Amino acid sequence: MPTNFTVVPVEDADGGNKSAAAAGDSKPVSLGKLFDNEGVENNVEVDDSPGESSPFINSDNDREHYRYYEGKNMALFEEEMDSTPMVSSLLNKLATYTNLPQGVREHEEAEDGVRRVAVMVPQMGTFIGVYLPCMQNILGVILFLRLTWIVGTAGILGSFAIVSMCCICTLLTAISMSAIATNGVVPAGGSYYMISRSLGPEFGGAVGLCFYLGTTFAGSMYILGIIEILLTYIVPTAILFGGQEATPNDMRVYGTCCLVLMALVVFVGVKYVNKLALVFLAWVILSILATYAGVVKTMIEPPEFNVCLLGNRSLKNEKFETCAKTEFVKNHTVNTELWSIFCDSTYPNATCDDYFILNNLTEMKAIPGLLSGVIKDNLWGDYGPVGTFIEKKSQPSVQVQETPTTTNTNEHYVINDITTYFTLLVGIYFPSVTGIMAGSNRSGDLRDAQRSIPIGTIMAILTTSFIYISCVVMFGACIEGVVLRDKLGYSVKKNPVIGILAWPSPWVIVIGSFFSCCGAGLQSLTGAPRLLQAIARDGIVPFLQVFGHGKANGEPTWALLLTVGICEIGILIGSLDAVAPILSLFFLMCYLFVNLACAVQTLLRTPNWRPRFKFYHWTLSFLGMSLCLSLMFVCSWYYALVAMVIAGCIYKYIEYRGAVKEWGDGIRGLSLNAARYALIRLEEAPLHTKNWRPQLLVMCKLNSDLAVKHPRLMSFTTQLKAGKGLTIVCSVLEGTYMTRRNDAKTAEQNLKAAMAAERMKGFSHVVVSSNLRDGFSLLIQSAGLGGMKHNAVLMAWPTRWEQARDTSARRNFIETVRETTAAHQALLVAKNIDHFPENHERLKEGSIDVWWIVHDGGLLMLLPFLLSQHKVWKKCKMRIFTVAQMDDNSIQMKKDLQMFLYHLRLDAEVEVVEMHDSDISAFTYEKTLVMEQRSQMLKQMQLSRTEREREAQLIHDRNTASHSAMNDKAAGGAPDRVHMTWTKDKLIQERNRHREGMGVKDMFNMKPNQSNVRRMHTAVKLNEVVVKKSKHSQLVLLNMPGPPKNKKGDENYMEFLEVLMEGLDRVLLVRGGGREVITIYS
């Protein structure tokens, strides 16, 4: 829409108060009214998308009026005010900038029905706005439910390696993200916005959807964590499908119910989620502090939790209290609960499990304490297949052979529920370090986003990394190894392992981990639909358009439904350990492209790349990108391949069907750099014949509506090029650029539309010139750039040039032939171009006939081969005809030509046509005579027109001379002699000389020029042979003879070509560029 500005008068200092009062009462005046003449031409269209195309950051819908100075102060620039606003107006717009994201606050306002007063400067600082949200997203389910198991399985050293790799990966990603986030104002949108605006819509859409899937599966993981905590520690009696342990079916049923409940909470309003966020975070921090307090307490008094070992195997101790086979009760030896578990009766002579009989029971502290030295036993890992017993290797044990009896008692041991290996643990652990984007997602709510995002994010990562690494060391130094490898704490009365370490009670950890999972799950279900809505509203993925809509307050209802559906897929997997690697892959891919975006922008050194965060380097980004890619394949190589295939499919889909977006992304800058480098390399050395291909300059004619006059010329270009090489479609408009610049833009758009309709890959260009001849001459000389210049010109035969009274069409064509020859460029002229097939047609049969008269580089041989590669001409066979003179051996010529084609690897039929010398026929003589008479008549008509112009000039000169004589006489001065362009005697003499030289009656008595007779004879005879052999062929290719060196014969040149092509439907005249374009060598 046109931009209006407010004009306020400014007076001197003494009248400032009056001026201010006047300014306050005056109404805004549009500059369009003040400068009507310029306003019509210089209206500026301002894009409504903030921060992308618009030069101003906020483009409000109400369009505030700008303030400009009126009078003498800025009169020099007054005509440009509507297109180039004053600096004061720009600074005023920047000062009142607000970046309210379509997020929490808008939805809360719409739900409450109360429009709050807009706060011009958001009040959230680094600690509240970035640090705490990142902490809440990073610390979660893996810390409380899986970290102790990872430490016990991988050992302290292996766990340290896992934690270090993942934390370094996220730290490097945070550095890259900080550089991108501080490179200008980042509207709310988080990682998707940063990636899409840095790497383009294709990468942005692909990675944005992967990030969306990762966030959605994260919701599944958190919900599965909630159900695991609920059924294992809080309400174990709620198990539906029997047994003492939660089965995957229990996880699916309760997980689905929990998902529906959470979706209803999110649907009702995200304000409840945000109000509960502080409570959830408080419990997480309290749980971590309780863990540290428990570690300190172990140095004073270890907790009273014991683990019972049978031999070296760990037992589930929830069904018994005494770790012994028998015990003394009132001076009597009685069997314990363990005896009834491993024996078929409580009597001493009962049949018991062999392993139970041969091995002793040992009770030891589950948490020996920080000073116990257990850290030495936990340094190294202990991996094993599924079903392996959790054993203490240093404990003595008598192994027995497995029997049905022992197999039945295996359920009382703690065993591995999955096969463990290092890469699996990496995939399970990595989700615990995700969540670093929480700060950038809230960029619209920050007081100073460019300062808060780097500091808050990096500090959160360093803090959580310290927590994770210290927990790895503390767990390994305080807890017994068999307890660490007990994933769910069955050996310690079914308590979470980290819970028995915490002080004062395990319930602190149970409640904290439950609230942590609830908060993280709600955050995922809140953030994922908004991410999908942002992608849909960008319009880069057409089939996602429906998910850009929602409730009246902007709540993404449809996106929420899709998120719930995808989240249900993760829940149906039924295992937290199986879902974690999936979302690890999606997050790793997102982080990979964040690092790639920073590296690309840094290496390209684009002028707009000026981040305020200076502690970055492209090597760090490249290292982070490499680490992300490595971790993807370390976690799961097949999941990595699936994620890359999904991202690749989305990329190609957006590239093929997506909307065209120009976001100033780094990939476009990378393409420009690559193109510049390639063009410079191409110009360093001349092109070899093996690499020659027709780089076409297509000259199009436009009709009165500026549309393409011959669209089949585009079709033929596509068939000839098949999308390869350079194609420049151009046209020329007569006039001046200042008067026809809008027509030039319209014509170029029409050319692009015609190219798109024919699926032609290339460039379009329209120039405005004083005449068509000069315009086409400039295009032939200057089209292209560096090594990517055209080497061939394609144009249509000028139809109806004979009926035209104006000879400009003929002259333009002949001069084009001469200029292409002088420029060593090939020329292709298509006759009856409107009869050529369209791209959707398929020629079932026929031939492409090549009439090879003279050798001018082999282009005649190459063109049929290129055409046969296209579906239109694929079934047409190639035939080559050549002409033999009287003294030529036609049989030997045919053999030599066949051998030549064999070496060229071309399949074609060969035929040698003999043209004997014959007398010039009367028909040829008469046709030459008619041609010369017509040319002479055109000259006579042109002469008559010239005479009329000269007579008008004579009258003008006489009037001018008479007027000058009268003025001189009145002044009293002697009149000077007047020099006339044409005197009357001179005019009469010139007219008589021409009329005596050639009268109309003498025109029919003239004799034809012998040179013209010979040329016409060649054209007639050759045409007879071509029509006889190739009348029914699909296309005829002919050598195009050059125009005469003497320009006096130009008027006859077109006649010769017409005679040569007479009686043929589709003809392509070919004139080589003077270089070899085809070779027999490899």
GROMACS .gro file of C-alpha atoms in nm, residues 144 283-305 367 474-475 496-510:
model
   42
  144PHE     CA    1   1.549  -3.868   3.720
  283TRP     CA    2   0.992  -2.890   4.216
  284VAL     CA    3   1.270  -2.974   3.966
  285ILE     CA    4   1.514  -2.741   4.145
  286LEU     CA    5   1.404  -2.878   4.482
  287SER     CA    6   1.466  -3.234   4.361
  288ILE     CA    7   1.817  -3.148   4.243
  289LEU     CA    8   1.896  -2.975   4.570
  290ALA     CA    9   1.765  -3.279   4.758
  291THR     CA   10   2.001  -3.499   4.556
  292TYR     CA   11   2.303  -3.284   4.644
  293ALA     CA   12   2.191  -3.279   5.005
  294GLY     CA   13   2.169  -3.658   5.003
  295VAL     CA   14   2.523  -3.687   4.867
  296VAL     CA   15   2.653  -3.468   5.148
  297LYS     CA   16   2.457  -3.675   5.400
  298THR     CA   17   2.620  -4.000   5.278
  299MET     CA   18   2.952  -3.875   5.415
  300ILE     CA   19   2.793  -3.843   5.757
  301GLU     CA   20   2.538  -4.123   5.763
  302PRO     CA   21   2.459  -4.344   5.462
  303PRO     CA   22   2.087  -4.410   5.399
  304GLU     CA   23   1.932  -4.728   5.544
  305PHE     CA   24   1.867  -4.894   5.209
  367ILE     CA   25   2.451  -4.652   4.902
  474MET     CA   26   2.829  -3.856   4.252
  475PHE     CA   27   2.617  -4.150   4.143
  496PRO     CA   28   1.379  -4.466   4.215
  497VAL     CA   29   1.752  -4.513   4.253
  498ILE     CA   30   1.814  -4.139   4.262
  499GLY     CA   31   1.535  -4.119   4.521
  500ILE     CA   32   1.713  -4.337   4.777
  501LEU     CA   33   2.010  -4.102   4.749
  502ALA     CA   34   1.803  -3.787   4.797
  503TRP     CA   35   1.737  -3.631   5.131
  504PRO     CA   36   1.502  -3.630   5.317
  505SER     CA   37   1.277  -3.872   5.128
  506PRO     CA   38   1.253  -4.056   4.793
  507TRP     CA   39   0.913  -3.894   4.747
  508VAL     CA   40   1.084  -3.563   4.676
  509ILE     CA   41   1.232  -3.719   4.363
  510VAL     CA   42   0.911  -3.903   4.273
   0.00000   0.00000   0.00000
